[in-house]
Short mmCIF file of C-alpha atoms and ligand atoms in Angstrom, two decimals:
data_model
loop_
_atom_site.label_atom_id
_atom_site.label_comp_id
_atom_site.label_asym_id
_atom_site.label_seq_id
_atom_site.Cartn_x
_atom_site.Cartn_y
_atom_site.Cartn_z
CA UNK A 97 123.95 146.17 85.48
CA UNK A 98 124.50 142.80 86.72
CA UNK A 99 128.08 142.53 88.48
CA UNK A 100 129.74 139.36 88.22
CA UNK A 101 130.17 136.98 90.58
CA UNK A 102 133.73 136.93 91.84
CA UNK A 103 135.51 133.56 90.17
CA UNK A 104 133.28 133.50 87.86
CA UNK A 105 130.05 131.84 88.06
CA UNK A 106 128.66 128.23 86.28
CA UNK A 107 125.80 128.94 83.23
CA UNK A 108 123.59 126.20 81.64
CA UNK A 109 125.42 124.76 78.75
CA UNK A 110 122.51 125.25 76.20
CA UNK A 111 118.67 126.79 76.32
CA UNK A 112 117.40 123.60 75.54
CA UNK A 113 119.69 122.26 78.74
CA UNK A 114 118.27 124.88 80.61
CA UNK A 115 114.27 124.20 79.62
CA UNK A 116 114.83 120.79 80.61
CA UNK A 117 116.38 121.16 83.74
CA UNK A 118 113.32 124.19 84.70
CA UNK A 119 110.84 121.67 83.35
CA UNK A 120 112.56 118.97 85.34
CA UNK A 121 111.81 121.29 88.42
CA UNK A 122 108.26 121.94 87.77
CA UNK A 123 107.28 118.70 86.75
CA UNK A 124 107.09 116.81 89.71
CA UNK A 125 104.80 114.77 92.18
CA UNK A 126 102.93 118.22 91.82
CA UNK A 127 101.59 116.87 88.17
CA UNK A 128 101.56 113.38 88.08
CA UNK A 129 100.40 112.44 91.84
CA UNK A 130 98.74 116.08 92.91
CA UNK A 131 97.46 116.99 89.77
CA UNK A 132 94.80 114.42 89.10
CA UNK A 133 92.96 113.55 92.61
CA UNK A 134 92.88 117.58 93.26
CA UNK A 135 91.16 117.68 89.78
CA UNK A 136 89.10 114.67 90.48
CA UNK A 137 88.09 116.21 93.96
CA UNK A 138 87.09 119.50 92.42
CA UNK A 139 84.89 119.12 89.58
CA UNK A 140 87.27 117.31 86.87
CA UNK A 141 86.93 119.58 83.85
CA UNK A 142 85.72 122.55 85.45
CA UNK A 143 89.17 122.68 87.51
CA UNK A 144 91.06 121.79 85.01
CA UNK A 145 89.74 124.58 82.94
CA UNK A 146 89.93 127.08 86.03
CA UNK A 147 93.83 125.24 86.22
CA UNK A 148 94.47 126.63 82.58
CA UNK A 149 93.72 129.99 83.19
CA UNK A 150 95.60 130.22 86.20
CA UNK A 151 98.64 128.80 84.30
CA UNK A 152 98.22 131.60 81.54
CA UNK A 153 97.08 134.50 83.37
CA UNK A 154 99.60 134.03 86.77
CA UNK A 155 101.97 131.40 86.30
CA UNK A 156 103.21 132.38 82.80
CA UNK A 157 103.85 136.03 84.34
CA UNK A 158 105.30 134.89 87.23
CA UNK A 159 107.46 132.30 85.89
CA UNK A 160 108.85 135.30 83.67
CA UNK A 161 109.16 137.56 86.59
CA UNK A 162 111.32 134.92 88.83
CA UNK A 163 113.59 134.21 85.75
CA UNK A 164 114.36 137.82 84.79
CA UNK A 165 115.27 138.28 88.53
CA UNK A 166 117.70 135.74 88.61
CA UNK A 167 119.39 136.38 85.39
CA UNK A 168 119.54 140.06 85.77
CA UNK A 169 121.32 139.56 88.56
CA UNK A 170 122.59 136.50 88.35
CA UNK A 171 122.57 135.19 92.17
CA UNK A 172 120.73 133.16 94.66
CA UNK A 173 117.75 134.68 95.52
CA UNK A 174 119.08 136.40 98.69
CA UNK A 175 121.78 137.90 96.50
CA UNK A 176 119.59 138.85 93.70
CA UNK A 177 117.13 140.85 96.42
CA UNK A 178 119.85 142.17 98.16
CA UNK A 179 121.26 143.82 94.73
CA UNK A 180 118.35 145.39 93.44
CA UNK A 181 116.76 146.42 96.75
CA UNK A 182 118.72 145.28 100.11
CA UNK A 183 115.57 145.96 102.24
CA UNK A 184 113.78 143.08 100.03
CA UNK A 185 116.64 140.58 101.04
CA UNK A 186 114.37 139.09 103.19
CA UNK A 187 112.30 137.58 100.26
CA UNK A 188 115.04 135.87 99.10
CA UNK A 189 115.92 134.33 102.88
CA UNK A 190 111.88 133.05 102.75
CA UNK A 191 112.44 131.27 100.13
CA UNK A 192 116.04 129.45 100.83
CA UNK A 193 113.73 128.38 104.05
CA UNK A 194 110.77 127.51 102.29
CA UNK A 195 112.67 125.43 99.86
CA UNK A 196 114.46 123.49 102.51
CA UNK A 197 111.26 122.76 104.52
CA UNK A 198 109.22 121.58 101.76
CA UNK A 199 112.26 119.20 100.83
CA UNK A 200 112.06 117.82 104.37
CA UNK A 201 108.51 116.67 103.76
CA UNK A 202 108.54 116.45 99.62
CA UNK A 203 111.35 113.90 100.02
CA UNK A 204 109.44 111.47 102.34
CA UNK A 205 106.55 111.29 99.53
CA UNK A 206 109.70 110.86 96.68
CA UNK A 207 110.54 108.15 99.04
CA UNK A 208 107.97 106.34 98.60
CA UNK A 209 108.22 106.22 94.64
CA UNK A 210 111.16 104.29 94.97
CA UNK A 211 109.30 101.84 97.72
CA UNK A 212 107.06 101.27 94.93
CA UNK A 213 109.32 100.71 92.51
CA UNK A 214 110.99 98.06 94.83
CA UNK A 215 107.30 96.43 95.47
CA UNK A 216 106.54 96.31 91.46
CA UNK A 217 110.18 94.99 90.78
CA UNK A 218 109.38 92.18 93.49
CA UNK A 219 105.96 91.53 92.66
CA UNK A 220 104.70 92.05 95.98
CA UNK A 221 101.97 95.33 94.67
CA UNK A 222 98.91 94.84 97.55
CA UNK A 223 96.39 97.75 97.62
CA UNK A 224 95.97 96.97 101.11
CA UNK A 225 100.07 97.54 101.93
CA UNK A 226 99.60 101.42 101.79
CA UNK A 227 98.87 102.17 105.48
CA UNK A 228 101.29 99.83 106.94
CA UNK A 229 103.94 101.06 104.58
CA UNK A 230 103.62 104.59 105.54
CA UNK A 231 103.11 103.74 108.97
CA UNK A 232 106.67 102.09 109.46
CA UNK A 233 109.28 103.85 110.64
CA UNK A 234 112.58 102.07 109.12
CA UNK A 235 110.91 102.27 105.64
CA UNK A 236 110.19 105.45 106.10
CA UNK A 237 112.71 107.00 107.15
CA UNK A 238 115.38 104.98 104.73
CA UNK A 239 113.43 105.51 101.99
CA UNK A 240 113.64 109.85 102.94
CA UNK A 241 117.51 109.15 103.40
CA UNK A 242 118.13 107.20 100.00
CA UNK A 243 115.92 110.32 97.96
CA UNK A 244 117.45 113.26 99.43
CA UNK A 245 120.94 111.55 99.09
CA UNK A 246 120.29 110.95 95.34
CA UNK A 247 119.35 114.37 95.42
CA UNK A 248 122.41 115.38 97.30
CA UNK A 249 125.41 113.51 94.71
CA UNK A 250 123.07 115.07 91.82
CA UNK A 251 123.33 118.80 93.31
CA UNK A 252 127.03 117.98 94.36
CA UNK A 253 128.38 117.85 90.97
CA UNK A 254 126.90 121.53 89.67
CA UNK A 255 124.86 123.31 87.61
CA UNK A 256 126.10 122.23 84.27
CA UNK A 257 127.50 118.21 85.34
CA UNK A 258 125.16 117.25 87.73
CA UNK A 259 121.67 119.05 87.39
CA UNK A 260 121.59 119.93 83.62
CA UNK A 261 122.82 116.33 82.23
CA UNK A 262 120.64 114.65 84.54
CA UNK A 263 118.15 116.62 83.14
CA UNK A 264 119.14 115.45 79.29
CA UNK A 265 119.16 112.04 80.34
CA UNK A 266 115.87 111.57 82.68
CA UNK A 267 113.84 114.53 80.85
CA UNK A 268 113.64 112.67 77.49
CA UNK A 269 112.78 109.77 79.51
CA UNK A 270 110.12 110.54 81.25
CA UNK A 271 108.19 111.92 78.55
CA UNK A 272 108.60 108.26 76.76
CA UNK A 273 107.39 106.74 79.74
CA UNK A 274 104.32 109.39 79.95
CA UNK A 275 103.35 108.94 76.49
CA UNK A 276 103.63 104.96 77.01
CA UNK A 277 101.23 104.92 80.02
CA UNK A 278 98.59 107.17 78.25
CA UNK A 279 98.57 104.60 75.10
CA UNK A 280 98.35 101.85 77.33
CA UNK A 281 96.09 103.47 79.23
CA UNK A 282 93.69 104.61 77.32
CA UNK A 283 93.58 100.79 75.27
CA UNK A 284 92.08 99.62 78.56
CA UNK A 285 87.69 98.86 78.28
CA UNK A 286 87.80 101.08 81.60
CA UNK A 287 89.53 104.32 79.57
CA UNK A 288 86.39 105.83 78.43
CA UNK A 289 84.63 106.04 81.79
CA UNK A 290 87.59 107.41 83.77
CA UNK A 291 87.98 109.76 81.29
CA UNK A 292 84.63 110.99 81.96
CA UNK A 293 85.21 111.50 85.44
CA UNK A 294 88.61 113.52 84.19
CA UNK A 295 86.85 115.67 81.67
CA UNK A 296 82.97 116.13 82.15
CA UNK A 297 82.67 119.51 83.80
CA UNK A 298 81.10 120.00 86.85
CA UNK A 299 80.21 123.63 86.75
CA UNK A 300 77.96 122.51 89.98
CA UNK A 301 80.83 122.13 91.69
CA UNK A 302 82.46 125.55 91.39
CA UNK A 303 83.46 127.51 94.76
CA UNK A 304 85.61 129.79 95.94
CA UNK A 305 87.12 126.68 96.99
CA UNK A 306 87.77 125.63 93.66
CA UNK A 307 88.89 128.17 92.18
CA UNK A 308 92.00 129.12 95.27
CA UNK A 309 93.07 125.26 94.51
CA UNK A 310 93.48 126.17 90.63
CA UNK A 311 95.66 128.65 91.45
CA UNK A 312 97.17 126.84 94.25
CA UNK A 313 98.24 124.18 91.96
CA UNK A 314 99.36 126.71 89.48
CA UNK A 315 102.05 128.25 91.43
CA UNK A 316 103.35 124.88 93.19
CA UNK A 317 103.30 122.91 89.80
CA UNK A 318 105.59 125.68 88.36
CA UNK A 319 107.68 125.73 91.19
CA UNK A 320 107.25 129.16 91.57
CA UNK A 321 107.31 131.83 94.77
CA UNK A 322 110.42 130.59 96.96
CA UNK A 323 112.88 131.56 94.60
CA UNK A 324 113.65 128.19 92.63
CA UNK A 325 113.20 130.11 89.03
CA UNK A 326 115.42 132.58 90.34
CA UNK A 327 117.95 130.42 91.12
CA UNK A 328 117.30 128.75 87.67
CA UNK A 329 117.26 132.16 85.80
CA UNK A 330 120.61 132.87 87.28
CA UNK A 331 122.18 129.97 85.22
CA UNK A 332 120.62 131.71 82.23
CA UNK A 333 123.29 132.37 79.72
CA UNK A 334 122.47 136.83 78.81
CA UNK A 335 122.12 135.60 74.85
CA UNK A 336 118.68 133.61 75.88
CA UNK A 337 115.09 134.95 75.24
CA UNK A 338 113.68 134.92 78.60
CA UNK A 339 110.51 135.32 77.35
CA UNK A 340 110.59 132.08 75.13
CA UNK A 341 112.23 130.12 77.64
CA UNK A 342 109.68 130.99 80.30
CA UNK A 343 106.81 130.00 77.82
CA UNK A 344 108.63 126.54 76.72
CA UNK A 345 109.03 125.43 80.72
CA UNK A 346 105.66 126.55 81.33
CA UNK A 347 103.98 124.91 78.72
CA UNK A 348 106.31 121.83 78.92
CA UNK A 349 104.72 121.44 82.44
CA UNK A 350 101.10 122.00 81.74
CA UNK A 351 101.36 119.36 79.12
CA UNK A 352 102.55 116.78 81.62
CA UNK A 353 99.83 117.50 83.99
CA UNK A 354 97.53 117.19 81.74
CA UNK A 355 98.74 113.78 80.48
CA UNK A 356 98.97 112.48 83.66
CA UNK A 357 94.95 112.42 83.81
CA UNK A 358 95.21 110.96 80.75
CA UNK A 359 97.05 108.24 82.28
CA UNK A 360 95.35 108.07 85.74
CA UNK A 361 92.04 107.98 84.73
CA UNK A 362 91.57 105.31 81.80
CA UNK A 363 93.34 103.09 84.47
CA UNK A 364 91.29 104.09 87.19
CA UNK A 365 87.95 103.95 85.03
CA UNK A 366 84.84 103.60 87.18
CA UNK A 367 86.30 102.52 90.24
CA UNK A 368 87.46 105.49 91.60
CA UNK A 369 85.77 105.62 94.79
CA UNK A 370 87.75 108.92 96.41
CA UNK A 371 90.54 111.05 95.66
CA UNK A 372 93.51 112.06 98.05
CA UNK A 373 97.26 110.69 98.33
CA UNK A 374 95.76 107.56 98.15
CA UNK A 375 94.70 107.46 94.21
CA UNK A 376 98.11 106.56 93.15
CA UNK A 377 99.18 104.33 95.77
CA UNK A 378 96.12 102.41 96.28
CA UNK A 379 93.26 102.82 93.23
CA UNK A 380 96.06 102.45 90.85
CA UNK A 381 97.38 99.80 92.06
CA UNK A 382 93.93 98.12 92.67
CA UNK A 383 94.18 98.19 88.72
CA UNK A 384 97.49 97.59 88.16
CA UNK A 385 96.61 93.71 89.66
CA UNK A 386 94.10 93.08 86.97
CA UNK A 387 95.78 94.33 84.27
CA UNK A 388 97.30 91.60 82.20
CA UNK A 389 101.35 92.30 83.03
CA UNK A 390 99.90 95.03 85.31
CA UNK A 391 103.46 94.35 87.42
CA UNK A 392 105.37 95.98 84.68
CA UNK A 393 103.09 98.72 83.96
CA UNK A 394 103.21 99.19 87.26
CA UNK A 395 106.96 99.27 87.53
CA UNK A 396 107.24 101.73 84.97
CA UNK A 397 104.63 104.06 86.48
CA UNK A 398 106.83 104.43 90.10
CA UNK A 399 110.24 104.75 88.04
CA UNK A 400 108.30 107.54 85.99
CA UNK A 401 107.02 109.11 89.37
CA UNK A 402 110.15 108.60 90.80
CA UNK A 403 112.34 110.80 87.97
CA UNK A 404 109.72 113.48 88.38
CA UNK A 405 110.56 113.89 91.78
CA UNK A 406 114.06 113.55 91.60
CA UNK A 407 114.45 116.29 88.99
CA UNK A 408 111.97 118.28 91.42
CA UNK A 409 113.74 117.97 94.96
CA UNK A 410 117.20 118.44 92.97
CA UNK A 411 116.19 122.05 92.40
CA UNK A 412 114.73 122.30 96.42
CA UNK A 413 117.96 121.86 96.94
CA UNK A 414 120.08 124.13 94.72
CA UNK A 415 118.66 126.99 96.27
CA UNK A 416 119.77 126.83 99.49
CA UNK A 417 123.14 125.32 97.68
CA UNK A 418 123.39 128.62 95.77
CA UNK A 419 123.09 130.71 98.63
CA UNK A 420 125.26 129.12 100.59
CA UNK A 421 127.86 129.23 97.94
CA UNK A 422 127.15 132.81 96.26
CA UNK A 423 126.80 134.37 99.86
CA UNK A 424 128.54 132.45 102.49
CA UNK A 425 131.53 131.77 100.29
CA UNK A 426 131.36 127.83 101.06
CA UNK A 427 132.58 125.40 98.62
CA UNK A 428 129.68 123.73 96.88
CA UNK A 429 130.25 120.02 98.09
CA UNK A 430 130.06 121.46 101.75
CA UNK A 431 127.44 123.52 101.08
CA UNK A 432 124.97 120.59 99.83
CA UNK A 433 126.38 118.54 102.60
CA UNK A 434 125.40 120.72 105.32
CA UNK A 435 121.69 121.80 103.84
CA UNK A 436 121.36 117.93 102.79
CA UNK A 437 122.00 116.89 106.21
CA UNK A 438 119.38 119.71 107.84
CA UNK A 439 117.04 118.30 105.52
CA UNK A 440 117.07 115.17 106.32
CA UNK A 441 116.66 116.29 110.04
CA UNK A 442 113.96 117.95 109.22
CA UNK A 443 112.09 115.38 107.12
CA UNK A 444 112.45 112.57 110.13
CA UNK A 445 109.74 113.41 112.22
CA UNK A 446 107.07 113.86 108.52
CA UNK A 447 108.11 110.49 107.96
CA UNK A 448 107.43 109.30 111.08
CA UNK A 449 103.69 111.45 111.32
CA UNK A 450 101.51 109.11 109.12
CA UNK A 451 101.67 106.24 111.83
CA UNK A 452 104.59 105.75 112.87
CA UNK A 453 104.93 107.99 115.81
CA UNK A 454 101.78 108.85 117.37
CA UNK A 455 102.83 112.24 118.87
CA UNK A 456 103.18 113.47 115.15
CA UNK A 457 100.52 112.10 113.53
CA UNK A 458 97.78 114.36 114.75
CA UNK A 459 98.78 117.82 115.55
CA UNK A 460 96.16 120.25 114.64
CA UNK A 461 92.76 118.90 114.23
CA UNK A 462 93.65 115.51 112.46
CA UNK A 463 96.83 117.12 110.93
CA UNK A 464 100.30 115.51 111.12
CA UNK A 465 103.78 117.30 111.07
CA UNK A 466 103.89 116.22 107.16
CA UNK A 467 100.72 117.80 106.16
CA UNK A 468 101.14 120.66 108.44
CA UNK A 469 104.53 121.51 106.96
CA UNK A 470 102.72 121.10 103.69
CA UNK A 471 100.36 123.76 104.86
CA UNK A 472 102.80 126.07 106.02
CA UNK A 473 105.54 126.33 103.39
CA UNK A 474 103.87 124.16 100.44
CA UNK A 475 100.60 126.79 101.17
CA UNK A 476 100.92 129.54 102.48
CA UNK A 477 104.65 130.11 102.62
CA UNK A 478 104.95 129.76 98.44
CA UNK A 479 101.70 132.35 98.34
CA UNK A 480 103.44 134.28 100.27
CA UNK A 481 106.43 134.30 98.34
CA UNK A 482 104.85 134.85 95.32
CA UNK A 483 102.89 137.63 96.21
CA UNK A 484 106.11 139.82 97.60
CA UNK A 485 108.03 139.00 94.06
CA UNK A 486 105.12 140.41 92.12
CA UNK A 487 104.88 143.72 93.89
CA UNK A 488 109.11 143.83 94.46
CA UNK A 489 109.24 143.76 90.89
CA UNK A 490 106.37 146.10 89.67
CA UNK A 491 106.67 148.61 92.24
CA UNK A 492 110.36 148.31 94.21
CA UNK A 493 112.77 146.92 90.99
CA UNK A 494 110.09 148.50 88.12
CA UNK A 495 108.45 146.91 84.94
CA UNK A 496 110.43 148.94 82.52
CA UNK A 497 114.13 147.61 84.20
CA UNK A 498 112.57 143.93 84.34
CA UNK A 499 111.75 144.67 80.68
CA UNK A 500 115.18 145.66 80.03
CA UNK A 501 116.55 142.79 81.05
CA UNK A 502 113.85 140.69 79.20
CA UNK A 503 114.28 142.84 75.73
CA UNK A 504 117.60 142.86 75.68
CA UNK A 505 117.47 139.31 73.91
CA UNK A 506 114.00 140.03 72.55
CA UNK A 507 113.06 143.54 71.30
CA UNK A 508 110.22 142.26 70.37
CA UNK A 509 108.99 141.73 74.22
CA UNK A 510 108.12 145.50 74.17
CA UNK A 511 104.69 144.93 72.95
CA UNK A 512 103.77 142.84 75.97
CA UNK A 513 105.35 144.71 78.88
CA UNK A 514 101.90 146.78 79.25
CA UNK A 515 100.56 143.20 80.02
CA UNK A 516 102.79 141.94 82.07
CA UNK A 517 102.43 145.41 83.99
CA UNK A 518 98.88 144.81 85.13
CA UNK A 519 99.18 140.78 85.49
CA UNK A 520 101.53 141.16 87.37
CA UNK A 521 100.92 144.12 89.43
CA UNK A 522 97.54 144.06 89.46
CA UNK A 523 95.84 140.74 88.55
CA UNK A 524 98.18 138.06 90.37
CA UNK A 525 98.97 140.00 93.86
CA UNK A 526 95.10 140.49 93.91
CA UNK A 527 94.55 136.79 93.33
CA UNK A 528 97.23 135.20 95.02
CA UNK A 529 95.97 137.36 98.20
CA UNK A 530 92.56 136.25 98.10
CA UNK A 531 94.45 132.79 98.04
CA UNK A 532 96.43 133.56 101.28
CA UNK A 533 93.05 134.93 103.07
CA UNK A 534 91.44 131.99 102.35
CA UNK A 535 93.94 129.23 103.02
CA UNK A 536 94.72 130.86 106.29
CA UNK A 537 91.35 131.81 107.26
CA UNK A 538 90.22 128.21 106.42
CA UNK A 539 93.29 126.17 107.28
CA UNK A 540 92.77 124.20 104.26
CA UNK A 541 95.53 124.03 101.96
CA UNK A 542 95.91 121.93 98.82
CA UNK A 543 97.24 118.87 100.69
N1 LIG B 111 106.91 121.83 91.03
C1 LIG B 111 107.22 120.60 91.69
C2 LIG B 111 106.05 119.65 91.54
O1 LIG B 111 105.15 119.93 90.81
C3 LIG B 111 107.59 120.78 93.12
C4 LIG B 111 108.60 121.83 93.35
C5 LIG B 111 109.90 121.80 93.03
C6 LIG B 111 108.37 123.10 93.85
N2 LIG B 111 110.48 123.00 93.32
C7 LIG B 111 109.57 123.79 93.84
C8 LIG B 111 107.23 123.70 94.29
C9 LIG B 111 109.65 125.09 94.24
C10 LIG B 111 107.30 125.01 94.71
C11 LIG B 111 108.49 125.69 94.67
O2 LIG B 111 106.03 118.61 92.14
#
């Protein structure tokens, strides 16, 4: 049984409020900037065929797993270790870690949505801007300190008044502004080509490789193994079918991955010449300048990006907010005050390795603090994470109490839990392993 927070604890006002604000989390810079150059540098179609099944077969389970965690028992995810099985606290302290590092170094890359959105606004878009822009400290830095304080006031006024209604505000938005760039892009002479590059399968290109990335991207576009879902699930209101919700969010953010090649690559068409951070920030905006109005387009492309991340780093955030709040007793305005601040300590010296400092910017064999962060908690950390949830809840918490908690909204769910049983104890921990072999044994992450 799930005891109740003392004083009382906030819920999402609606399911729908809820969906949004979990899609808002998954949907990020993940989908709409990671998404398509990891496709395009791994076979187009094949990947994104490999990405499917690792969305069905691992996310969808997982995703189900973290929220029926959380709203069983209703805490951050130290808490909601620490009640089932205290030994397995230390999952939940992973996480609240994991989530503020990858902040740190998420919110430098947010920053630079809005830096784009101030270059398309003034009219000043130049392809050739990118390296000295990343490379300069003040921007850098200010633009880290204006995201993560965004993120901050948004996390500041709760669970319900600050994270949900953004969510009903910006959610609907973005998926307007999605569906506009497709049309528009794919009206442009160079749609059909770049959708060729998007969609032709490459069955050539098929490694091991290829596949770890599928499921890579998988688990970071669903925001899933540090405890974010749990923190989510908490919210849950015990009416809600888990099951339901955990299908809407993940198929909510499939969708927008998917449309985000179909707006990258009609723009992009045949002049895609490589992939990496630099197909937004540079390719696109390559095209942008020859589009007819292309300053507008553009404009609207780095406000969409820039929404996707917010409603991303806003849930970072909540779950070190939660723990400090369910666990530590602190009031929540302190609470995102202090991890806020931490972050942004932590996020100075990524903004500072892509040029600005040279100490940073190569570390490990070419690596920078930023993309060795990324390795670390955006790689193997999450993996990680997700790997010790799958087995905690098959063979510590057990399937038929997670199913409880699941059918108690949704009889129906029985028919499935023999499923979930061997995705999740089985299928993902023996995937997401070979994952964590190779990344490590490599050092190649999804960067
Ligand atoms: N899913 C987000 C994206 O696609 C990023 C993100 C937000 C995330 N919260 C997370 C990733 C928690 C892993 C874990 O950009």
């Amino acid at each position: 049984m799930a005891v109740p927070v003392p004083g009382g604890r906030a819920t999402w006002g609606s399911k729908l409020g809820f969906i949004l604000a979990a899609a808002g989390s998954a949907i990020g810079l993940g989908n709409i900037w990671r998404f398509p150059y990891v496709t395009y540098e791994n076979g187009g179609g094949v990947f994104v065929l490999l990405y499917l099944i690792a969305i069905v077969c691992l996310g969808l389970p997982v995703m189900l797993a973290e929220l029926t965690i959380g709203r069983h028992t209703a805490r951050n995810p130290v808490g909601a270790f620490r009640m089932i099985a205290p030994n397995w606290r230390f999952v939940g302290y992973l996480g609240v870690l994991t989530g503020v590092a990858i902040l740190s170094y998420y919110g430098v890359v947010a920053g630079w949505t809005i830096g784009y959105v101030v270059k398309s606004a003034a009219g000043s878009l130049d392809p050739d801007d990118f390296g000295t822009f990343i490379a300069d400290p003040a921007l850098q830095v200010g633009y880290l300190l204006a995201f993560l304080t965004a993120t901050v006031v948004v996390v500041a006024f709760g669970v319900k008044n600050g994270i949900e209604r953004m969510a009903q505000i910006l959610m609907p938005l973005l998926l307007l502004l999605m569906l506009g760039l497709v049309i528009r892009g794919l009206t442009l002479p160079t749609a059909a080509e770049g959708l060729r590059f998007y969609l032709y399968p490459d069955f050539g290109a098929v490694t091991v490789k290829t596949v770890i990335f599928a499921v890579g991207q998988a688990f970071f576009s669903l925001s899933l193994g540090m405890g974010a879902m749990i923190t989510y699930g908490s919210y849950i209101n015990k009416k809600d079918n888990l099951a339901t919700s955990a299908l809407a969010v993940v198929s909510f953010d499939t969708c927008i991955a998917l449309l985000a090649g179909f707006l990258i690559f009609p723009v992009i068409g045949a002049s895609i010449t490589k992939g990496g951070p630099t197909l937004v920030f540079v390719t696109m905006i390559e095209q942008f300048n020859l589009m007819a109005g292309g300053r507008w387009v553009a404009l609207l492309f780095f406000v969409l990006l820039a929404i996707a991340a917010l409603t991303s780093t806003v849930s970072l955030l909540e779950v070190a907010t939660s723990y400090m709040v369910d666990e530590l007793g602190m009031k929540r305005l302190k609470a995102v005050l202090s991890v806020g601040a931490v972050t942004i300590l932590l996020g100075i010296p990524s903004a500072l390795s892509l040029g600005a400092a040279d100490g940073l910017t190569d570390l490990a064999n070419g690596k920078g603090f930023l993309n060795i962060m990324d390795f670390l908690f955006g790689n193997v950390s999450l993996a990680f994470g997700a790997l010790l949830t799958c087995i905690f809840l098959v063979y510590r918490w057990g399937i038929s109490n997670a199913a409880a908690e699941v059918q108690s909204a949704y009889p129906g769910f029985a028919r499935f839990v023999p499923l979930w049983r061997i995705l999740l104890g089985v299928i993902a921990p023996a995937a997401i392993a070979a994952m964590l072999v190779y990344i490590i044994a490599t050092g190649e992450g999804l960067g």
